[in-house]
mmCIF file of N, CA, C and O in Angstrom:
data_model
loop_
_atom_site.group_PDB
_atom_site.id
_atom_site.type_symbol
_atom_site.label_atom_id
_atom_site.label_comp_id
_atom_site.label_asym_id
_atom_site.label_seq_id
_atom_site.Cartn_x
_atom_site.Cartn_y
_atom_site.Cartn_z
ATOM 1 N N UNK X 1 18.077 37.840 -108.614
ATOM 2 C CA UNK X 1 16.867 38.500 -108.177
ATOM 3 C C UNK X 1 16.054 37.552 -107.315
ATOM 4 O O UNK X 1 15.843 36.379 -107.625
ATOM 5 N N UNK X 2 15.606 38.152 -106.193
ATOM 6 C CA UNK X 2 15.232 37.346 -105.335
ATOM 7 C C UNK X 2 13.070 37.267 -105.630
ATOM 8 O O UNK X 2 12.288 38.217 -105.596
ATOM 9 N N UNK X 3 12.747 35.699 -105.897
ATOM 10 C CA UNK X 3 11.487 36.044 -106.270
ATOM 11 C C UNK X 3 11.071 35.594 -105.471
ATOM 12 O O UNK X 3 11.604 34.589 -105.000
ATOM 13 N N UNK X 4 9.491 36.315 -104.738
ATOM 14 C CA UNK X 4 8.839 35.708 -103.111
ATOM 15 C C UNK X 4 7.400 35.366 -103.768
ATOM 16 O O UNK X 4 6.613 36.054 -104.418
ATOM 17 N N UNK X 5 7.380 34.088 -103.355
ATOM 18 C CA UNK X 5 5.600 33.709 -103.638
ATOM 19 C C UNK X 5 5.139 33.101 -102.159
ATOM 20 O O UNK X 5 5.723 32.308 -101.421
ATOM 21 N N UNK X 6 3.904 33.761 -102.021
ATOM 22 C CA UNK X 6 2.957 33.556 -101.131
ATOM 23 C C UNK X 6 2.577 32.413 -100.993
ATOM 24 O O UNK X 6 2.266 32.141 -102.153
ATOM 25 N N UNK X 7 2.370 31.524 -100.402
ATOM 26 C CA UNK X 7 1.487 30.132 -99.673
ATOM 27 C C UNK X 7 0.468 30.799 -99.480
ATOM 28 O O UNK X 7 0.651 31.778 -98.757
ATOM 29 N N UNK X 8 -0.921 30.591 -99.988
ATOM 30 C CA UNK X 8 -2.195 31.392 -99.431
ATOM 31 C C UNK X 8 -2.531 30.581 -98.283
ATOM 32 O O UNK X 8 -3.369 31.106 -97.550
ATOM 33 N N UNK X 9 -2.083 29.377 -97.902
ATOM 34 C CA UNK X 9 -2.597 28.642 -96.830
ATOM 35 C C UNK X 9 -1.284 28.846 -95.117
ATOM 36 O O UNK X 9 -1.649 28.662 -93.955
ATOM 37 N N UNK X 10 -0.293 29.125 -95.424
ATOM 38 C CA UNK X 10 1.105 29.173 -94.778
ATOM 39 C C UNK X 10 1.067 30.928 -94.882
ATOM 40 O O UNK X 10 0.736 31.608 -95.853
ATOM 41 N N UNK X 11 1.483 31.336 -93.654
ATOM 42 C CA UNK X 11 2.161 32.953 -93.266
ATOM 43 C C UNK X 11 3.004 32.843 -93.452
ATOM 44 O O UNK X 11 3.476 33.799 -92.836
ATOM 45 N N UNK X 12 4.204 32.128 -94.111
ATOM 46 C CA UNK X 12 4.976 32.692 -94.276
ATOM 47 C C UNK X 12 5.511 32.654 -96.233
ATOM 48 O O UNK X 12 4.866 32.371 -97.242
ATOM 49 N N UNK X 13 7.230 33.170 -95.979
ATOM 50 C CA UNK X 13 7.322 33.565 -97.347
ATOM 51 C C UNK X 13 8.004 32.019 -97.817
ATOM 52 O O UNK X 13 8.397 31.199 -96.987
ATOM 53 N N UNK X 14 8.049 31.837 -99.108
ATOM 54 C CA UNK X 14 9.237 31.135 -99.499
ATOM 55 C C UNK X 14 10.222 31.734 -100.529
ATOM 56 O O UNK X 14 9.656 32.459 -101.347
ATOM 57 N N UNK X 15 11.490 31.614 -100.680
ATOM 58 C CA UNK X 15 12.594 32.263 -101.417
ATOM 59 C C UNK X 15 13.046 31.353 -102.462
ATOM 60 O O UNK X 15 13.700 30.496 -101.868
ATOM 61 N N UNK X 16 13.040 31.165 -103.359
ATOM 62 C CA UNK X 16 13.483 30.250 -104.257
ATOM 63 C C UNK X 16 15.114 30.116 -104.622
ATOM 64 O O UNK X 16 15.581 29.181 -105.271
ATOM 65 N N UNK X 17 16.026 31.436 -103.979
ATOM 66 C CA UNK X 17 17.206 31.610 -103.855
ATOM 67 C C UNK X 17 17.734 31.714 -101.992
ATOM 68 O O UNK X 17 18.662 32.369 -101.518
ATOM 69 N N UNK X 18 17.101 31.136 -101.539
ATOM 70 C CA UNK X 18 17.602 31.335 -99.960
ATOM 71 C C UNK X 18 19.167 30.267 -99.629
ATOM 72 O O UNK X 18 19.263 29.052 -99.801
ATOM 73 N N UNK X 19 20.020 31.036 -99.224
ATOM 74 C CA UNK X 19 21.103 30.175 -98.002
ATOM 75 C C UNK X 19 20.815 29.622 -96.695
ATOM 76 O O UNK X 19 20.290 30.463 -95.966
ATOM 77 N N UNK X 20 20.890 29.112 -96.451
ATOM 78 C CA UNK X 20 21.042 28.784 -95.035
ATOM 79 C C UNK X 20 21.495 28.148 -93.995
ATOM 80 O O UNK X 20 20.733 27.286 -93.557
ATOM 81 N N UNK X 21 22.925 28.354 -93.217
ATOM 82 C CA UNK X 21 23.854 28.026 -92.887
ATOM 83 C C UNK X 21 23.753 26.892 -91.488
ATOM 84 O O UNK X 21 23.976 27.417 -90.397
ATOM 85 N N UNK X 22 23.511 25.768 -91.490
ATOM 86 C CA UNK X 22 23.377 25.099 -90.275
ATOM 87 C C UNK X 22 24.577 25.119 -89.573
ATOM 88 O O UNK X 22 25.734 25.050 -89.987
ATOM 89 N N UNK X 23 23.977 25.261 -88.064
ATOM 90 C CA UNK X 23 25.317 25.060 -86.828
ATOM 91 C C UNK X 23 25.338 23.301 -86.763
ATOM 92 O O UNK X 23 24.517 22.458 -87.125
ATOM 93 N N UNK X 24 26.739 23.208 -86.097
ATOM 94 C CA UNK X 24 26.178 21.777 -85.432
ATOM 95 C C UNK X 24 25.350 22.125 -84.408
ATOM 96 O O UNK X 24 24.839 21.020 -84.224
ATOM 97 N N UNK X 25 24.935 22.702 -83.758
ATOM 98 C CA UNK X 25 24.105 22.923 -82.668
ATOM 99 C C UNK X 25 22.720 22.919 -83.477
ATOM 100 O O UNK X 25 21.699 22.953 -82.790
ATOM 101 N N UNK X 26 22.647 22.897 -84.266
ATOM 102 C CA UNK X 26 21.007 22.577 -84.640
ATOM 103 C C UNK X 26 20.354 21.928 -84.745
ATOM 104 O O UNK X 26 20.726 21.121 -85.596
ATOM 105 N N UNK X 27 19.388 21.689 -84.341
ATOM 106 C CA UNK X 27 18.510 20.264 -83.619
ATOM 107 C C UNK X 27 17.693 20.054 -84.693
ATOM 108 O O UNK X 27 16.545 20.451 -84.491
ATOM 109 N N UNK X 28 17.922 19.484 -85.948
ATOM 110 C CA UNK X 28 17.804 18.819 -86.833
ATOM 111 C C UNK X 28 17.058 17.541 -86.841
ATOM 112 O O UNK X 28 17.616 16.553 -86.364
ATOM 113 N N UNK X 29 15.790 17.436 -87.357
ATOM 114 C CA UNK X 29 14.654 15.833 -87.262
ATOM 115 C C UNK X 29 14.281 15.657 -88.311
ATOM 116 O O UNK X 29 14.078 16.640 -89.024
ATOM 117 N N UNK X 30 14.043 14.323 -88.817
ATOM 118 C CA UNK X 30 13.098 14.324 -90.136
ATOM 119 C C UNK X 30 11.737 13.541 -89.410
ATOM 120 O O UNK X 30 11.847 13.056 -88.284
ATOM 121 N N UNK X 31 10.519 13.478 -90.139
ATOM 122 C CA UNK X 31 9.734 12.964 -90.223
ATOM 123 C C UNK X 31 8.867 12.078 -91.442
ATOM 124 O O UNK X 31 9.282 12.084 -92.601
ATOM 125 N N UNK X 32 8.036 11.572 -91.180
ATOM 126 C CA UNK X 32 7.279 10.752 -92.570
ATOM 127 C C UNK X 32 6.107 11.802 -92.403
ATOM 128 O O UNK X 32 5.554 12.116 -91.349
ATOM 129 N N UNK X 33 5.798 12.377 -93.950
ATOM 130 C CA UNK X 33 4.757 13.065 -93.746
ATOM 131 C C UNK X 33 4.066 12.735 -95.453
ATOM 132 O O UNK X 33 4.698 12.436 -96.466
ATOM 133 N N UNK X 34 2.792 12.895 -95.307
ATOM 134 C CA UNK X 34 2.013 12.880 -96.530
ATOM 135 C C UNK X 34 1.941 14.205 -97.062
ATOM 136 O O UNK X 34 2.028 15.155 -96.284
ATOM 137 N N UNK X 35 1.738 14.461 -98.755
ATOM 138 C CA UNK X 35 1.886 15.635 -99.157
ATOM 139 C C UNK X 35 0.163 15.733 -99.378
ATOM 140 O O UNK X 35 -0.611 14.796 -99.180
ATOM 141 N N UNK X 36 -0.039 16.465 -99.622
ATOM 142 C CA UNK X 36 -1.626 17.383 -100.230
ATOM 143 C C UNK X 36 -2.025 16.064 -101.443
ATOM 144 O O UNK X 36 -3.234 16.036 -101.673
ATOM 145 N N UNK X 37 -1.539 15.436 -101.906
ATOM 146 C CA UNK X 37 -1.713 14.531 -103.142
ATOM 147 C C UNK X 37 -2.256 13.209 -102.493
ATOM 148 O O UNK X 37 -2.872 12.339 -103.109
ATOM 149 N N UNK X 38 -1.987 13.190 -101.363
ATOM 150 C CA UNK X 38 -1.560 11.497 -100.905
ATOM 151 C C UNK X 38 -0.147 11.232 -100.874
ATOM 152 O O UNK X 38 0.136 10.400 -100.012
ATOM 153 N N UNK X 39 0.573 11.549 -101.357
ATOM 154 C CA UNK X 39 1.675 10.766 -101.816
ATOM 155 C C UNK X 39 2.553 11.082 -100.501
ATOM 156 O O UNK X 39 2.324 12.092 -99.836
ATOM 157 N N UNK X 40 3.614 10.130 -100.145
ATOM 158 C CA UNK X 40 4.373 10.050 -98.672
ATOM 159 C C UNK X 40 5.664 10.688 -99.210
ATOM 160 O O UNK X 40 5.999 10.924 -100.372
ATOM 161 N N UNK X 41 6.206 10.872 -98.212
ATOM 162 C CA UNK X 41 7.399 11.621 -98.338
ATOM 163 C C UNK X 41 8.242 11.572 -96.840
ATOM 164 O O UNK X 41 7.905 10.852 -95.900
ATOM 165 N N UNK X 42 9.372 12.474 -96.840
ATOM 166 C CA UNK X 42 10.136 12.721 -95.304
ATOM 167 C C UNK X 42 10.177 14.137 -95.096
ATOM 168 O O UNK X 42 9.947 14.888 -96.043
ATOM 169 N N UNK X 43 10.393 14.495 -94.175
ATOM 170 C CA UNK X 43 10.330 16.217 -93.987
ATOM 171 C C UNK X 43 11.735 16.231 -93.143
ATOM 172 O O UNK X 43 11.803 15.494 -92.159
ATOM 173 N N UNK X 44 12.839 17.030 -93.489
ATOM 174 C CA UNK X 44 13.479 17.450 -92.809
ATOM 175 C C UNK X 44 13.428 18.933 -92.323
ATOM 176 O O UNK X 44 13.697 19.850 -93.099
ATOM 177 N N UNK X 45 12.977 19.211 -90.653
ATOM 178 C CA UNK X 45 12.243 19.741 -90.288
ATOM 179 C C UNK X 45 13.930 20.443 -89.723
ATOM 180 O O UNK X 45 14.668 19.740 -89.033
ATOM 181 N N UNK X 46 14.251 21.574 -90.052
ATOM 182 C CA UNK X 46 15.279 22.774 -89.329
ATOM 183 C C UNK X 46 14.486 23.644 -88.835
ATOM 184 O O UNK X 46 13.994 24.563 -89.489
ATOM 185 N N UNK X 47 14.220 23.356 -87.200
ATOM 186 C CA UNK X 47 14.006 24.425 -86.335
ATOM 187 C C UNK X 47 14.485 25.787 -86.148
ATOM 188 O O UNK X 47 15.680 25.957 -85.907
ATOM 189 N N UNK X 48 13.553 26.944 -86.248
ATOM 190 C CA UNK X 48 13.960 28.196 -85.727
ATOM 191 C C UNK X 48 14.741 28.368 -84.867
ATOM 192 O O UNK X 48 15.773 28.959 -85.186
ATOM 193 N N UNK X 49 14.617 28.044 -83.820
ATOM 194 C CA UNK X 49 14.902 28.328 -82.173
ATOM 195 C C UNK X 49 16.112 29.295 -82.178
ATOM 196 O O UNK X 49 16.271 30.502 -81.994
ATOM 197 N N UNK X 50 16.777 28.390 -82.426
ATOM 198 C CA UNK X 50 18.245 29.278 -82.111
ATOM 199 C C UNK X 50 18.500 30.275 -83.348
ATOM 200 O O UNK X 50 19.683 30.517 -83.588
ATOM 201 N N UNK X 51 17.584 30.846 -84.111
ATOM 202 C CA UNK X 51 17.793 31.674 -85.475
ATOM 203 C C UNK X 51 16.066 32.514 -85.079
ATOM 204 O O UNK X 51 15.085 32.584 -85.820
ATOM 205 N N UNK X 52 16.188 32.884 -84.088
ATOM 206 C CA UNK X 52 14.937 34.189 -84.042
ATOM 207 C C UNK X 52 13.760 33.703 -84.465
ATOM 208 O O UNK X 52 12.854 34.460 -84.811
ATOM 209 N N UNK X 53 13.627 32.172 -84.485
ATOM 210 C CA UNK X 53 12.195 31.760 -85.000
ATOM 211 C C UNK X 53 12.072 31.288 -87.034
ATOM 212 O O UNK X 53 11.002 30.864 -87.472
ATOM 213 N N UNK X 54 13.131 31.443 -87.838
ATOM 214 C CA UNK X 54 12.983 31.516 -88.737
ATOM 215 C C UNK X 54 13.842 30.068 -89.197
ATOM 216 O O UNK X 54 14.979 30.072 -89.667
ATOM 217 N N UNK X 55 13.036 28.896 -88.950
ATOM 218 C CA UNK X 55 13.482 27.987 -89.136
ATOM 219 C C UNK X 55 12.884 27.399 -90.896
ATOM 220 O O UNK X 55 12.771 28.305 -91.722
ATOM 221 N N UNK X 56 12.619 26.281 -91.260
ATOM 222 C CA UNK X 56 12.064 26.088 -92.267
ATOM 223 C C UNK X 56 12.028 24.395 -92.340
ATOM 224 O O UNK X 56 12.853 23.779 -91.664
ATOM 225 N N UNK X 57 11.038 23.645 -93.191
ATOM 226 C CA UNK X 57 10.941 22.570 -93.312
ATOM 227 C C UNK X 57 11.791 22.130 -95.157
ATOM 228 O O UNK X 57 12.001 23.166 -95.788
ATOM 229 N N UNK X 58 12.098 21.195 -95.703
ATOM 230 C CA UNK X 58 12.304 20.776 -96.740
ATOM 231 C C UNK X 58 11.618 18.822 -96.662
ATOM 232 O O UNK X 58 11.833 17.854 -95.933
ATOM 233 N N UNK X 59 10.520 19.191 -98.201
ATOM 234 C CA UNK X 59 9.692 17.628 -97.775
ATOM 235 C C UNK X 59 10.474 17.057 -99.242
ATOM 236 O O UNK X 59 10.672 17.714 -100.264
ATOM 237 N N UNK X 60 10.787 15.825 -99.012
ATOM 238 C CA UNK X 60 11.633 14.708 -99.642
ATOM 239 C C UNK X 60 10.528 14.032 -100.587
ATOM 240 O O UNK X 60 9.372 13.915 -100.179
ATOM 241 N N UNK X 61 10.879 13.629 -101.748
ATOM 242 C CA UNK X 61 9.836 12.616 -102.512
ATOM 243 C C UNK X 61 10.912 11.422 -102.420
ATOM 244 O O UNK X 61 12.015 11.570 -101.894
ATOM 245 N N UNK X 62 10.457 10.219 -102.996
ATOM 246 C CA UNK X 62 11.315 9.097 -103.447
ATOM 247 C C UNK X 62 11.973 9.801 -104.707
ATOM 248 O O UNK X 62 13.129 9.423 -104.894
ATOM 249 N N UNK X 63 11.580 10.583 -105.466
ATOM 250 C CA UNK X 63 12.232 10.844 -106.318
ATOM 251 C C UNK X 63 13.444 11.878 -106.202
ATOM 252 O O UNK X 63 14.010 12.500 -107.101
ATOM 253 N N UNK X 64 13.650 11.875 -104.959
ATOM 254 C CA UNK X 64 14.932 12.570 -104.586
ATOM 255 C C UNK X 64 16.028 12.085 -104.058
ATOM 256 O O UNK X 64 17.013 12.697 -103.644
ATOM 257 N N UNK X 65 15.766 10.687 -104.097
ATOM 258 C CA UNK X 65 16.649 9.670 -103.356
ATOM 259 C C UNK X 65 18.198 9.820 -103.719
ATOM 260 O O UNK X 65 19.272 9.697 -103.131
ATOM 261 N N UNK X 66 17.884 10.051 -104.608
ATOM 262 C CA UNK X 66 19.481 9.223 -105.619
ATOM 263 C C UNK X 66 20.469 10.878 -105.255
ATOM 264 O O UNK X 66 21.617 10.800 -104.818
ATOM 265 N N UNK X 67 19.746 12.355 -105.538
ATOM 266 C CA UNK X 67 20.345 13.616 -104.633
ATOM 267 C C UNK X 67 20.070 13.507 -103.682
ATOM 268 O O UNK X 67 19.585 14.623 -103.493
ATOM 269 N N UNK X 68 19.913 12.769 -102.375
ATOM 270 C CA UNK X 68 20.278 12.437 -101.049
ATOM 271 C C UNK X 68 21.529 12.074 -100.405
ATOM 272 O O UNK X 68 22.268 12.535 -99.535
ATOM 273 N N UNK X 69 21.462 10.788 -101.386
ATOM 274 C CA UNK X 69 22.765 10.059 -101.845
ATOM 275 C C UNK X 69 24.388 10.235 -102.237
ATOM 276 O O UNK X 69 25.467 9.655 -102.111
ATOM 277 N N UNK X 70 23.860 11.311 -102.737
ATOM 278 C CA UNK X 70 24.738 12.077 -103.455
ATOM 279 C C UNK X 70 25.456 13.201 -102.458
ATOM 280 O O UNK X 70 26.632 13.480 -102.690
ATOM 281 N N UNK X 71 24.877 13.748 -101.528
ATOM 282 C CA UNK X 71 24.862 14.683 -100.561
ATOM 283 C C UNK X 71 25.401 14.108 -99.950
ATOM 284 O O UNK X 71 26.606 14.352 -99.994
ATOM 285 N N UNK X 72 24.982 13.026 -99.013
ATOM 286 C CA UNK X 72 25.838 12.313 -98.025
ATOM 287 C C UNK X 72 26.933 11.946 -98.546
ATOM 288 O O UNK X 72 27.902 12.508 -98.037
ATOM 289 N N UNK X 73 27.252 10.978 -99.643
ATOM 290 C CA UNK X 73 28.722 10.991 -100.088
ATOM 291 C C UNK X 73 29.606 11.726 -100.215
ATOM 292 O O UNK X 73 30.821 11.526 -100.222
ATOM 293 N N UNK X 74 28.808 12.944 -100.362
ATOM 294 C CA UNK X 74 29.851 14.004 -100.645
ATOM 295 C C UNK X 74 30.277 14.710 -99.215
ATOM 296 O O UNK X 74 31.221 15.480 -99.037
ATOM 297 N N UNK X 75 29.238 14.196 -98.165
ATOM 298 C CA UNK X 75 29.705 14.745 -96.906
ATOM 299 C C UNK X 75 30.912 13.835 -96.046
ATOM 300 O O UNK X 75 31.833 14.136 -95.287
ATOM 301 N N UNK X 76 30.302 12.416 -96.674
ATOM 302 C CA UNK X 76 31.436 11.379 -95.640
ATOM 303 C C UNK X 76 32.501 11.560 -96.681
ATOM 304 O O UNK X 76 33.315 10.656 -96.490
ATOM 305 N N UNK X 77 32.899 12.348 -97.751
ATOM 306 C CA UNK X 77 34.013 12.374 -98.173
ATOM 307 C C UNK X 77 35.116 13.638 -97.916
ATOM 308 O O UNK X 77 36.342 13.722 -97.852
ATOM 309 N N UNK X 78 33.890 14.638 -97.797
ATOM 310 C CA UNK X 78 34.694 15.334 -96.535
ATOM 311 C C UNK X 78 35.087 15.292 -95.201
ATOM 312 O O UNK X 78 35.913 16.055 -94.700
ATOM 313 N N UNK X 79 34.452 14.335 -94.584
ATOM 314 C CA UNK X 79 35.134 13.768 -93.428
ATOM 315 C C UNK X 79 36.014 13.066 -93.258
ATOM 316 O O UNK X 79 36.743 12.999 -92.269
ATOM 317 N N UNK X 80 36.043 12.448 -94.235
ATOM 318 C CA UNK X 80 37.319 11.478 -94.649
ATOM 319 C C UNK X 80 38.543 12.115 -94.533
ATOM 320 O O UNK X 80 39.485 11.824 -93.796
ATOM 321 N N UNK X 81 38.406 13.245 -95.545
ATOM 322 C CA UNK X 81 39.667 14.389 -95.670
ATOM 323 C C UNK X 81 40.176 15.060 -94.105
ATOM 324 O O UNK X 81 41.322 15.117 -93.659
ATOM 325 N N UNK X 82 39.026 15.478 -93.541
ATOM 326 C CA UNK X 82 39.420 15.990 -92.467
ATOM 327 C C UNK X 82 40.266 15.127 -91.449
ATOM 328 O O UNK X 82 41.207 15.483 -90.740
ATOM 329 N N UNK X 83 39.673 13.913 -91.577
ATOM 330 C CA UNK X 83 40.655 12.729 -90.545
ATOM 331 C C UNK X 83 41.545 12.912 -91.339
ATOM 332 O O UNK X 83 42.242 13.836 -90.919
ATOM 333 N N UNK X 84 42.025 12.405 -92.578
ATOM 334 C CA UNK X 84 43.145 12.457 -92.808
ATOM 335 C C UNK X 84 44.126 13.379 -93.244
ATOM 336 O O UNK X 84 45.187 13.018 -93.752
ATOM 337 N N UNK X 85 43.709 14.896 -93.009
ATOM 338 C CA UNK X 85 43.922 15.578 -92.773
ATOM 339 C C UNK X 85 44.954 15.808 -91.063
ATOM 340 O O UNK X 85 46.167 16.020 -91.038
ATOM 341 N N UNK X 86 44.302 15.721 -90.165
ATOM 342 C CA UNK X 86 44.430 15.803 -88.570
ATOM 343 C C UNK X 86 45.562 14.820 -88.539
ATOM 344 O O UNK X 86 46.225 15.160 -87.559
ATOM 345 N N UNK X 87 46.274 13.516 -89.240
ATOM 346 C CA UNK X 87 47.017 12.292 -88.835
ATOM 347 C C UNK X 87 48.214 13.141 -88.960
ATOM 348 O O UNK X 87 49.329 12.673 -88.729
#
């Protein structure tokens, strides 16, 4: 079940069950941004553009480091496969 809560400050929605499939063509940035608390963080900012405008941000704590980590390993280990895959 898909549940939608309002940002009273943000127009738009957020989905707490959303997919969302990146191209390599997607022009993908992070930034350093402060949250509402003070506290710093990174924003990886996925642009609309090429998706009708419906892009979205995801903001990073330090306390997400270690599932960062985890993500990328698991990506350079699929690349791994794929080279050695292709030999």
């Amino acid at each position: 079940m898909n549940k939608i809560t309002q940002n009273t400050e943000a127009p738009h929605r957020t989905w707490t069950d959303t997919y969302y499939n990146l191209t390599p063509d997607d022009g993908l940035f992070s930034t350093k941004t402060t949250f509402g608390e003070g506290e710093e963080g990174v924003a990886l900012n996925c642009p609309g553009c090429g998706r009708d405008g419906f892009g979205f941000v995801i903001n990073f704590k330090v306390e997400h480091l270690e599932a960062i980590h985890s993500l990328l390993s698991e990506l350079q280990l699929l690349k791994a496969e794929q080279i050695n895959s292709r030999k």
